[in-house]
Coordinates of C-alpha atoms in Angstrom, one line a residue:
Chain A
M1103 CA -23.5 16.7 0.9
R1104 CA -26.2 18.5 -1.0
P1105 CA -27.4 21.6 0.8
L1106 CA -30.8 21.0 2.5
R1107 CA -33.6 23.0 1.0
L1108 CA -37.0 21.4 1.9
R1109 CA -40.1 23.0 0.6
P1110 CA -43.6 21.5 -0.1
G1111 CA -43.9 20.0 -3.5
D1112 CA -40.2 19.9 -4.3
L1113 CA -39.2 16.2 -4.3
S1114 CA -35.6 16.8 -5.4
P1115 CA -34.1 16.3 -1.9
L1116 CA -35.4 12.7 -2.0
R1117 CA -33.5 11.8 -5.2
I1118 CA -31.3 8.8 -5.0
D1119 CA -28.7 7.2 -7.2
E1120 CA -30.9 4.3 -8.2
A1121 CA -28.1 2.2 -9.8
L1122 CA -26.0 2.5 -6.6
V1123 CA -29.0 1.6 -4.3
R1124 CA -29.9 -1.3 -6.5
R1125 CA -26.4 -2.7 -6.2
M1126 CA -26.4 -2.2 -2.4
L1127 CA -29.8 -4.0 -2.0
V1128 CA -28.9 -6.9 -4.3
S1129 CA -25.7 -7.5 -2.3
F1130 CA -27.6 -7.1 1.0
L1131 CA -30.1 -9.8 -0.1
R1132 CA -27.3 -12.2 -1.2
D1133 CA -25.1 -11.7 1.8
E1134 CA -27.7 -11.9 4.5
T1135 CA -29.5 -14.9 3.0
A1136 CA -26.2 -16.8 2.8
K1137 CA -25.3 -15.8 6.4
A1138 CA -28.6 -17.3 7.5
G1139 CA -27.7 -20.5 5.7
M1140 CA -30.7 -20.3 3.4
R1141 CA -30.8 -20.6 -0.4
R1142 CA -34.3 -19.3 -1.4
V1143 CA -36.6 -16.4 -0.6
V1144 CA -40.3 -16.0 -0.4
L1145 CA -42.3 -12.9 -1.0
G1146 CA -45.9 -11.9 -1.4
L1147 CA -46.9 -10.0 -4.6
S1148 CA -49.8 -7.6 -4.2
G1149 CA -49.8 -6.1 -7.6
G1150 CA -48.3 -2.9 -6.1
V1151 CA -45.0 -1.1 -6.6
D1152 CA -43.3 -2.1 -3.3
S1153 CA -43.6 -5.8 -3.7
A1154 CA -42.7 -5.4 -7.4
V1155 CA -39.4 -3.8 -6.5
V1156 CA -38.6 -6.5 -4.0
A1157 CA -39.4 -9.2 -6.6
A1158 CA -37.1 -7.5 -9.1
L1159 CA -34.3 -7.3 -6.5
A1160 CA -34.8 -10.9 -5.4
A1161 CA -34.8 -12.2 -9.0
E1162 CA -31.5 -10.3 -9.7
A1163 CA -29.9 -11.5 -6.4
F1164 CA -30.9 -15.2 -6.6
G1165 CA -32.2 -15.9 -10.1
P1166 CA -36.0 -16.4 -10.6
E1167 CA -35.9 -20.2 -9.8
R1168 CA -34.9 -19.5 -6.2
V1169 CA -37.7 -16.9 -5.6
T1170 CA -41.1 -18.1 -4.5
A1171 CA -43.7 -15.4 -5.4
L1172 CA -47.1 -15.8 -3.8
F1173 CA -50.4 -14.0 -4.7
T1174 CA -52.9 -14.4 -1.9
P1175 CA -56.2 -12.8 -2.9
Y1176 CA -59.3 -12.4 -0.8
R1177 CA -62.7 -12.4 -2.6
T1178 CA -62.9 -8.6 -2.6
S1179 CA -59.4 -8.2 -4.1
A1180 CA -59.5 -6.1 -7.3
P1181 CA -59.0 -8.1 -10.6
A1182 CA -56.3 -5.6 -11.5
S1183 CA -54.2 -6.9 -8.5
R1184 CA -54.1 -10.4 -10.0
E1185 CA -53.3 -9.0 -13.4
H1186 CA -50.5 -6.7 -12.1
S1187 CA -49.0 -9.5 -9.9
Q1188 CA -48.9 -11.8 -12.9
L1189 CA -47.4 -9.0 -15.0
V1190 CA -44.6 -8.4 -12.4
A1191 CA -44.0 -12.2 -12.1
D1192 CA -43.7 -12.4 -15.9
T1193 CA -41.4 -9.4 -16.1
Y1194 CA -38.9 -11.1 -13.8
G1195 CA -39.5 -14.7 -14.9
L1196 CA -41.1 -15.8 -11.6
A1197 CA -43.6 -18.6 -11.3
L1198 CA -46.5 -17.0 -9.5
E1199 CA -48.3 -19.3 -7.0
E1200 CA -51.8 -18.3 -6.2
I1201 CA -53.3 -19.2 -2.8
E1202 CA -56.7 -17.7 -2.0
I1203 CA -57.3 -16.7 1.7
T1204 CA -61.1 -16.2 1.5
A1205 CA -62.1 -19.6 2.9
Q1206 CA -60.1 -19.4 6.1
V1207 CA -60.7 -15.7 6.8
D1208 CA -64.5 -16.1 6.3
A1209 CA -64.6 -19.3 8.3
F1210 CA -63.0 -17.5 11.2
F1211 CA -65.2 -14.4 11.1
S1212 CA -68.4 -16.4 10.6
R1213 CA -68.4 -17.0 14.3
M1214 CA -67.9 -13.3 15.2
P1215 CA -70.2 -11.3 13.0
N1216 CA -69.5 -8.0 14.7
A1217 CA -65.9 -7.8 13.7
D1218 CA -65.1 -4.5 12.0
R1219 CA -63.2 -4.0 8.8
V1220 CA -59.9 -3.2 10.6
R1221 CA -60.0 -6.5 12.4
I1222 CA -60.8 -8.3 9.2
G1223 CA -58.0 -6.4 7.4
N1224 CA -55.5 -7.3 10.1
K1225 CA -56.5 -10.9 10.0
M1226 CA -56.0 -11.0 6.2
A1227 CA -52.6 -9.5 6.5
R1228 CA -51.6 -12.1 9.2
E1229 CA -53.1 -14.9 7.2
R1230 CA -51.0 -13.9 4.2
K1231 CA -47.9 -13.7 6.3
S1232 CA -48.5 -17.1 7.9
I1233 CA -48.7 -18.6 4.3
E1234 CA -45.4 -16.9 3.3
Y1235 CA -43.7 -18.4 6.4
D1236 CA -45.2 -21.8 5.7
R1237 CA -43.9 -21.7 2.2
S1238 CA -40.4 -20.7 3.5
W1239 CA -39.9 -24.1 5.1
P1240 CA -37.2 -25.5 5.0
D1241 CA -34.6 -23.4 3.2
A1242 CA -36.0 -19.9 2.5
L1243 CA -36.3 -16.5 4.2
V1244 CA -39.4 -14.3 4.0
L1245 CA -38.7 -10.9 2.4
G1246 CA -40.4 -7.8 3.8
T1247 CA -42.1 -5.4 1.4
S1248 CA -42.8 -2.4 3.8
N1249 CA -41.2 0.9 2.8
K1250 CA -39.8 3.5 5.1
T1251 CA -42.9 5.7 4.9
E1252 CA -45.2 2.9 6.0
L1253 CA -42.8 1.7 8.7
L1254 CA -42.5 5.2 10.2
L1255 CA -46.2 6.0 10.0
G1256 CA -47.0 2.6 11.4
Y1257 CA -49.1 1.9 8.4
G1258 CA -49.1 -1.8 8.5
T1259 CA -50.2 -4.8 10.6
Q1260 CA -47.9 -6.0 13.3
F1261 CA -46.9 -9.6 12.6
G1262 CA -48.8 -9.3 9.3
D1263 CA -47.4 -7.4 6.4
L1264 CA -44.8 -5.8 8.7
A1265 CA -43.2 -9.2 9.5
S1266 CA -40.2 -10.5 7.6
A1267 CA -36.7 -11.9 8.0
L1268 CA -35.1 -9.4 5.6
N1269 CA -36.4 -6.2 4.3
P1270 CA -34.5 -4.7 1.4
I1271 CA -36.7 -1.6 1.0
G1272 CA -37.4 -0.5 4.6
D1273 CA -34.9 2.4 4.4
L1274 CA -36.5 3.9 1.2
Y1275 CA -39.4 6.3 1.2
K1276 CA -42.4 5.6 -1.2
T1277 CA -41.2 8.4 -3.5
Q1278 CA -37.7 6.9 -3.7
L1279 CA -39.2 3.4 -4.4
R1280 CA -41.0 4.7 -7.4
E1281 CA -37.7 6.0 -8.7
L1282 CA -36.0 2.7 -8.0
A1283 CA -39.0 0.9 -9.6
L1284 CA -38.3 2.6 -12.9
N1285 CA -34.6 1.6 -12.7
V1286 CA -35.4 -2.1 -12.2
G1287 CA -38.0 -2.1 -14.9
V1288 CA -41.3 -2.4 -13.0
P1289 CA -44.1 -2.0 -15.6
G1290 CA -45.4 1.6 -15.8
Q1291 CA -49.1 0.8 -14.9
V1292 CA -47.9 -0.8 -11.6
V1293 CA -45.7 2.2 -10.7
S1294 CA -48.4 4.8 -11.5
K1295 CA -51.5 3.3 -9.9
P1296 CA -52.7 4.7 -6.5
P1297 CA -51.2 2.7 -3.7
S1298 CA -53.6 0.5 -1.7
A1299 CA -53.4 -1.9 1.2
E1300 CA -56.6 -3.5 -0.3
L1301 CA -57.9 -4.5 3.1
W1302 CA -61.4 -3.4 2.0
E1303 CA -62.9 -2.5 -1.3
G1304 CA -62.0 0.9 -2.7
Q1305 CA -59.4 1.5 0.0
T1306 CA -56.4 3.7 -1.0
D1307 CA -53.5 4.5 1.3
E1308 CA -53.6 8.2 0.8
G1309 CA -57.4 8.3 1.3
E1310 CA -57.1 6.4 4.6
L1311 CA -54.1 8.3 5.8
G1312 CA -55.6 11.7 4.9
F1313 CA -52.5 13.0 3.3
G1314 CA -50.3 12.4 0.2
Y1315 CA -47.2 10.3 0.2
S1316 CA -45.0 13.0 -1.4
E1317 CA -45.8 15.5 1.3
A1318 CA -45.4 12.9 4.0
D1319 CA -42.1 11.7 2.6
L1320 CA -40.6 15.2 2.6
I1321 CA -41.8 15.8 6.2
L1322 CA -40.4 12.4 7.3
Y1323 CA -37.2 13.0 5.5
G1324 CA -36.8 16.3 7.3
L1325 CA -37.7 14.9 10.8
V1326 CA -35.9 11.6 10.6
D1327 CA -33.0 11.7 8.1
R1328 CA -32.0 15.3 8.6
R1329 CA -33.0 15.6 12.3
M1330 CA -35.1 18.8 11.8
R1331 CA -37.5 19.9 14.4
A1332 CA -41.2 20.4 13.6
D1333 CA -40.7 24.2 13.8
D1334 CA -38.0 24.1 11.2
L1335 CA -40.4 22.3 8.8
V1336 CA -43.2 24.8 9.5
S1337 CA -40.9 27.7 8.7
S1338 CA -40.0 25.9 5.5
G1339 CA -43.6 26.2 4.5
F1340 CA -45.1 22.8 5.6
E1341 CA -48.5 22.9 7.3
G1342 CA -48.1 22.8 11.0
T1343 CA -51.1 20.5 11.7
L1344 CA -49.8 18.0 9.1
V1345 CA -46.3 18.0 10.6
S1346 CA -47.7 17.4 14.1
R1347 CA -50.0 14.6 12.9
I1348 CA -47.2 12.8 11.1
R1349 CA -44.8 13.2 14.1
E1350 CA -47.5 11.9 16.4
R1351 CA -48.1 8.8 14.1
V1352 CA -44.4 8.1 14.3
R1353 CA -44.4 8.3 18.1
K1354 CA -47.6 6.2 18.5
S1355 CA -46.5 3.4 16.2
H1356 CA -43.0 3.0 17.5
F1357 CA -44.0 -0.3 19.2
K1358 CA -44.5 -1.8 15.8
R1359 CA -40.8 -1.2 14.9
V1360 CA -39.2 -2.8 17.9
M1361 CA -39.0 -6.3 19.4
P1362 CA -41.4 -7.2 22.2
L1363 CA -40.4 -5.8 25.7
I1364 CA -39.0 -8.4 28.0
A1365 CA -39.4 -7.8 31.8
K1366 CA -35.9 -7.7 33.3
V1367 CA -35.5 -9.8 36.5
S1368 CA -32.3 -11.8 36.0
L1369 CA -28.6 -10.8 35.8
R1370 CA -28.6 -10.9 32.1
T1371 CA -31.6 -10.4 29.9
I1372 CA -32.2 -10.9 26.2
G1373 CA -32.5 -7.6 24.5
H1374 CA -31.3 -5.6 27.4
D1375 CA -27.8 -6.7 28.3
F1376 CA -27.5 -9.9 26.3
L1377 CA -26.5 -8.3 23.1
Y1378 CA -25.3 -10.3 20.2
P1379 CA -25.3 -9.6 16.5
R1380 CA -28.0 -11.5 14.6
D1381 CA -25.2 -12.3 12.0
W1382 CA -23.2 -14.1 14.7
E1383 CA -21.4 -16.7 12.6
A1384 CA -20.3 -20.3 13.3
D1385 CA -16.5 -20.9 13.6
L1386 CA -16.3 -24.2 11.8
Chain B
M1131 CA 18.0 5.8 -5.9
T1132 CA 15.2 4.5 -3.7
E1133 CA 13.1 1.7 -4.8
T1134 CA 9.3 1.6 -4.9
V1135 CA 7.6 -0.7 -2.5
R1136 CA 4.6 -2.8 -3.6
I1137 CA 1.9 -3.0 -1.0
A1138 CA -1.5 -4.8 -1.1
V1139 CA -4.8 -4.1 0.6
A1140 CA -7.0 -7.1 1.3
Q1141 CA -10.5 -5.7 0.8
C1142 CA -12.2 -8.7 2.4
A1143 CA -15.4 -9.6 4.2
P1144 CA -14.5 -11.2 7.6
A1145 CA -17.0 -13.6 9.2
L1146 CA -18.6 -12.1 12.3
G1147 CA -17.4 -13.8 15.4
A1148 CA -15.6 -16.7 13.6
F1149 CA -11.9 -16.3 14.5
G1150 CA -10.7 -19.6 13.0
R1151 CA -12.4 -19.0 9.7
N1152 CA -11.0 -15.5 9.5
L1153 CA -7.5 -16.9 10.2
D1154 CA -7.9 -19.2 7.2
M1155 CA -9.2 -16.3 5.1
H1156 CA -6.1 -14.2 6.1
E1157 CA -3.8 -16.9 5.0
R1158 CA -5.5 -17.1 1.6
W1159 CA -5.2 -13.3 1.1
I1160 CA -1.6 -13.2 2.3
E1161 CA -0.7 -16.0 -0.1
Q1162 CA -2.3 -14.0 -2.9
A1163 CA -0.5 -10.9 -2.0
R1164 CA 2.8 -12.8 -1.9
G1165 CA 2.0 -14.1 -5.4
A1166 CA 1.5 -10.5 -6.5
A1167 CA 5.0 -9.7 -5.2
A1168 CA 3.7 -7.4 -2.5
S1169 CA 6.0 -6.6 0.5
L1170 CA 3.1 -5.8 2.8
V1171 CA -0.6 -6.7 3.0
V1172 CA -3.0 -4.5 4.9
F1173 CA -6.3 -5.9 6.3
P1174 CA -9.3 -3.8 7.4
E1175 CA -10.3 -3.0 11.0
L1176 CA -11.0 -6.1 13.2
S1177 CA -10.3 -8.3 10.2
L1178 CA -9.9 -11.4 12.5
T1179 CA -13.2 -11.0 14.3
G1180 CA -15.7 -8.9 12.3
Y1181 CA -16.9 -5.5 13.4
Y1182 CA -20.3 -5.5 15.2
V1183 CA -19.1 -8.1 17.8
K1184 CA -21.1 -6.7 20.7
D1185 CA -21.1 -9.1 23.6
L1186 CA -18.7 -11.5 21.7
A1187 CA -15.9 -9.0 22.3
G1188 CA -14.7 -10.8 25.4
E1189 CA -14.5 -14.3 24.0
L1190 CA -12.8 -13.1 20.8
A1191 CA -10.2 -11.0 22.5
C1192 CA -6.6 -12.2 22.7
T1193 CA -3.4 -10.8 24.3
A1194 CA -0.7 -9.6 21.9
D1195 CA 1.3 -12.8 22.6
D1196 CA -1.8 -15.1 22.3
A1197 CA -1.1 -18.4 20.5
R1198 CA -4.1 -17.8 18.3
L1199 CA -2.2 -15.0 16.5
E1200 CA 0.8 -17.3 15.9
R1201 CA -0.5 -18.2 12.4
I1202 CA -0.4 -14.5 11.4
A1203 CA 3.2 -14.3 12.8
L1204 CA 4.2 -17.4 10.8
A1205 CA 2.6 -16.0 7.6
S1206 CA 4.6 -12.7 8.0
R1207 CA 8.0 -14.4 7.7
D1208 CA 8.3 -13.2 4.1
I1209 CA 5.7 -10.6 3.8
D1210 CA 4.7 -7.9 6.3
V1211 CA 1.1 -8.0 7.5
I1212 CA -1.3 -5.5 9.2
A1213 CA -4.3 -7.3 10.7
G1214 CA -7.0 -6.3 13.1
F1215 CA -7.9 -8.0 16.3
I1216 CA -9.4 -7.4 19.7
E1217 CA -6.6 -7.0 22.2
R1218 CA -7.0 -7.9 25.8
A1219 CA -4.4 -5.6 27.5
P1220 CA -2.4 -6.6 30.5
D1221 CA -4.8 -4.5 32.6
A1222 CA -7.7 -6.6 31.1
R1223 CA -9.2 -3.7 29.1
L1224 CA -10.4 -4.7 25.6
H1225 CA -9.2 -2.6 22.7
I1226 CA -9.8 -2.5 19.0
A1227 CA -6.3 -3.1 17.7
S1228 CA -4.3 -3.4 14.6
G1229 CA -0.9 -5.1 14.6
Y1230 CA 2.1 -4.9 12.3
W1231 CA 3.8 -8.2 11.8
A1232 CA 7.2 -8.5 10.1
K1233 CA 9.8 -11.3 9.8
G1234 CA 7.6 -13.6 11.9
S1235 CA 6.9 -11.4 14.8
L1236 CA 4.5 -8.7 16.0
R1237 CA 6.4 -5.3 15.8
H1238 CA 3.8 -2.7 16.6
V1239 CA 0.2 -2.5 17.9
H1240 CA -2.0 0.5 17.6
R1241 CA -5.1 0.7 19.8
K1242 CA -8.0 2.7 18.4
V1243 CA -8.2 5.9 20.3
Y1244 CA -11.5 7.4 19.0
L1245 CA -14.3 5.0 19.7
P1246 CA -17.4 6.3 18.0
T1247 CA -20.6 5.9 20.1
Y1248 CA -23.2 7.7 18.0
G1249 CA -25.4 6.9 15.1
I1250 CA -24.8 3.3 14.1
F1251 CA -21.7 3.0 16.2
D1252 CA -21.3 1.7 19.8
D1253 CA -17.6 1.1 20.1
G1254 CA -17.4 2.9 23.5
R1255 CA -19.8 0.4 25.1
Y1256 CA -17.6 -2.6 24.4
F1257 CA -14.1 -1.3 24.2
G1258 CA -11.5 0.8 26.0
A1259 CA -9.8 3.7 24.2
G1260 CA -6.2 3.6 23.2
E1261 CA -4.1 6.5 24.5
H1262 CA -1.1 6.7 22.2
F1263 CA -0.2 7.4 18.6
G1264 CA 3.1 5.6 18.1
T1265 CA 5.1 5.4 14.8
F1266 CA 7.2 2.5 13.6
D1267 CA 9.3 1.5 10.7
S1268 CA 7.2 -0.3 8.0
V1269 CA 8.4 -1.7 4.7
A1270 CA 6.9 1.4 3.1
G1271 CA 8.7 3.9 5.4
R1272 CA 8.1 5.5 8.9
A1273 CA 4.4 4.8 9.6
G1274 CA 1.5 5.3 11.9
I1275 CA -1.8 3.4 12.1
A1276 CA -5.2 5.2 12.3
I1277 CA -8.1 2.8 12.8
C1278 CA -11.3 4.1 11.1
E1279 CA -12.7 6.9 13.3
D1280 CA -9.1 7.8 14.3
L1281 CA -8.6 9.1 10.8
W1282 CA -11.6 11.4 11.0
H1283 CA -9.9 13.4 13.8
L1284 CA -7.5 15.6 12.0
S1285 CA -5.1 15.8 14.9
V1286 CA -4.3 12.1 14.3
P1287 CA -2.6 12.4 10.9
Y1288 CA -1.1 15.7 12.1
L1289 CA 0.5 14.0 15.1
Y1290 CA 1.8 11.1 12.9
S1291 CA 3.3 13.5 10.4
A1292 CA 4.9 15.5 13.2
A1293 CA 6.4 12.3 14.5
G1294 CA 8.1 11.8 11.1
A1295 CA 5.7 9.3 9.5
T1296 CA 5.5 9.3 5.7
V1297 CA 2.7 6.8 5.5
I1298 CA -0.5 6.3 7.4
F1299 CA -2.2 2.9 7.3
A1300 CA -6.0 3.3 7.9
P1301 CA -7.7 -0.1 8.5
S1302 CA -11.4 0.7 8.4
D1303 CA -14.9 -0.8 8.7
S1304 CA -16.8 2.0 7.1
P1305 CA -20.5 1.4 6.6
G1306 CA -22.1 2.7 3.4
R1307 CA -24.9 5.2 4.0
G1308 CA -26.4 8.4 2.7
V1309 CA -27.8 7.7 -0.7
A1310 CA -30.1 10.7 -1.0
E1311 CA -27.7 13.5 -0.2
G1312 CA -26.2 14.0 -3.6
G1313 CA -23.4 12.5 -5.6
D1314 CA -21.9 9.3 -4.5
L1315 CA -22.6 7.4 -1.3
G1316 CA -22.2 10.0 1.4
T1317 CA -19.6 8.1 3.4
A1318 CA -17.5 7.3 0.3
D1319 CA -17.4 11.0 -0.6
S1320 CA -16.3 12.0 2.9
C1321 CA -13.6 9.3 3.0
R1322 CA -12.1 10.2 -0.4
L1323 CA -12.1 13.9 0.6
M1324 CA -10.2 13.1 3.8
N1325 CA -7.7 10.7 2.2
R1326 CA -6.8 13.1 -0.5
F1327 CA -6.6 16.1 1.8
Y1328 CA -4.4 14.4 4.3
A1329 CA -2.2 12.9 1.7
Q1330 CA -1.6 16.2 -0.2
Y1331 CA -1.3 18.6 2.7
L1332 CA 0.7 16.4 5.0
T1333 CA 2.7 15.1 1.9
M1334 CA 2.4 11.5 2.9
Y1335 CA 0.9 8.3 1.7
I1336 CA -2.6 7.3 3.0
V1337 CA -3.4 3.7 2.7
F1338 CA -7.2 3.3 3.3
A1339 CA -8.2 -0.3 3.8
N1340 CA -11.9 -0.7 4.0
R1341 CA -13.9 -4.0 4.2
V1342 CA -17.0 -5.2 2.3
G1343 CA -19.9 -7.5 3.2
H1344 CA -22.8 -7.1 5.5
E1345 CA -23.3 -7.3 9.3
D1346 CA -26.9 -7.2 10.6
G1347 CA -28.1 -5.3 7.6
I1348 CA -25.3 -2.8 7.5
G1349 CA -23.2 -2.9 4.3
F1350 CA -19.5 -2.0 4.3
W1351 CA -18.7 -0.2 1.0
G1352 CA -15.1 -1.1 0.3
G1353 CA -13.5 1.5 -2.1
S1354 CA -10.0 1.0 -0.5
E1355 CA -7.5 3.3 -1.9
V1356 CA -3.9 4.4 -1.8
V1357 CA -3.3 8.2 -2.2
A1358 CA 0.1 9.6 -2.8
P1359 CA 1.7 12.8 -1.3
D1360 CA 0.8 14.8 -4.4
G1361 CA -2.9 14.0 -3.9
S1362 CA -3.1 11.5 -6.7
V1363 CA -5.0 8.2 -6.3
V1364 CA -2.4 5.5 -7.0
A1365 CA -5.0 2.7 -6.9
R1366 CA -8.6 2.4 -5.8
A1367 CA -10.6 -0.8 -5.3
A1368 CA -14.2 -1.5 -6.4
E1369 CA -17.1 -0.7 -4.2
F1370 CA -19.0 -3.6 -2.4
E1371 CA -16.7 -6.3 -3.9
E1372 CA -13.8 -8.2 -2.5
E1373 CA -10.5 -7.2 -4.1
L1374 CA -6.8 -7.5 -3.6
L1375 CA -5.7 -3.9 -4.3
L1376 CA -2.1 -3.4 -5.3
A1377 CA -0.2 -0.1 -5.3
D1378 CA 3.4 1.0 -5.5
V1379 CA 4.7 3.4 -2.8
D1380 CA 7.5 5.6 -4.1
P1381 CA 9.7 7.2 -1.4
A1382 CA 11.2 9.4 -4.2
L1383 CA 7.8 10.9 -4.8
T1384 CA 7.5 11.8 -1.1
A1385 CA 10.9 13.4 -1.2
R1386 CA 10.1 15.4 -4.4
E1387 CA 6.7 16.6 -3.1
R1388 CA 8.2 17.7 0.3
E1389 CA 10.9 19.6 -1.6
R1390 CA 8.4 21.3 -3.8
N1391 CA 5.8 21.8 -1.1
P1392 CA 7.7 22.1 2.2
L1393 CA 4.6 22.4 4.5
I1394 CA 5.9 19.9 6.9
R1395 CA 9.4 21.4 7.1
D1396 CA 7.9 24.8 7.9
E1397 CA 5.3 23.6 10.4
R1398 CA 5.5 25.4 13.8
E1399 CA 4.8 22.6 16.2
D1400 CA 6.1 24.7 19.0
L1401 CA 3.2 27.2 18.4
V1402 CA 0.7 24.4 18.3
L1403 CA 2.0 23.1 21.6
R1404 CA 2.0 26.6 23.2
H1405 CA -1.6 27.3 22.1
L1406 CA -2.9 24.0 23.4
A1407 CA -0.9 24.2 26.6
S1408 CA -2.2 27.6 27.4
R1409 CA -5.8 26.6 26.5
L1410 CA -5.5 23.6 28.9
G1411 CA -3.8 25.6 31.6
L1412 CA -0.6 23.6 31.4
G1413 CA 3.0 24.8 31.5
V1414 CA 5.1 24.4 28.4
P1415 CA 8.3 22.5 29.3
G1416 CA 11.4 24.6 28.4
A1417 CA 9.3 27.8 27.7

């Protein structure tokens, strides 16, 4: 194992062997889709780097004809998002299906004019996911496009963008995804643009979070992957308040990363002491 | 002059919880190994059931004389077989077990002693621990079986070597993980280091039989290998792909290595015993 030397600004501890990771993820997608008895996958393209990487992996795993790529804009979506989604689709030979969500989202909120932008943003994320699930019927799985940074920070909408059947990139930090993106040939302008959830105009992830992904990734890697304590990170030169803020985000958002709680009253309860692998296979 | 012995490792992907399908799969790999003139075929840990069985353990378990294992016994009439199953012991404890079948019958069973219950592992929740490291005569020489985590405890290969084994079969279900810590996959690095170290310093063959495929998002990395007593890798399988790995075990090489490098001959087991006995407050018989 590489000796651990974490310091602000030095991203080298996050380096991965992209070719190896790509191989692992392609075989993960193939195996797990086959075990579910499915033959297609569905994913939403946003024009960003995360969904572009998932599109690349899916196209490699199944061939483009078995990948349904959806672009689901709202009226405020940036024109560049459509352009970049199309570019990604073209890069991997995917037929891009565009389904606009403006009509249903606006119809819903027309009866509740006081809804704030967070509610509207969450509704948009869930609307998009419900369309992906609809398009998965009857023989496809929905792929997740949330990375490890977003998942750990809880930066996503529960049952919205966070929902999926399989997530090939959920164990890779944003910094690592950019590295992988270059390996799988994601166009440069998609890799280099500022990440945005695009839930309102002008939103950027880093602006909303209040810190940068590279700094957050190093702190998360220390806390999570290498089991460091906050104090260790501070003595390595990371800012104490930022370390605490990030750790607190991880704690507060843990509910988004687990299944719903079930009240135990019987002898044997789903999730508590009725424990079966999801990949439990039929013995035919 | 001693003859070399061709052995095979079935680097396969068992179906989780599907005993019947896995029996079919075993027969196919055994047939292939037979076709490749192997005298023994080694399957990974829990090859008849899959690894993350959780609450399925009870229904997949069988006694060592269970009729469900009869097909493996039959297949072993003209080729020896090491396969993994969940053993229901006479005292009803469930064990992760690997059996050695030869000439149509089960000759030896090893029950996994070290049950990892940390990180991504939860063996200790579902299984009882084995309590014995027994050696037996395999087609490739005096042997011991170390199931996955067993091999990570360095006392295990040591005890086998002290008992006269010249080969350790290590059926494993090793999940691939650690892609950011430098070099190859972290687990692959560790396993290769272990296999080579044990082989060279205990001057014995290490037969590492790892599986491939995914269970609940966890990918097993394969990379099965046979390492010789001089530390050389006789054969190594691909990572993440099914493969029938073939390797020739050469008893003459073991003899030459042990002559050249007599670590085992000079080993002071009596001192090891005395140190441990004194640490544990036990008397040493005959001392």
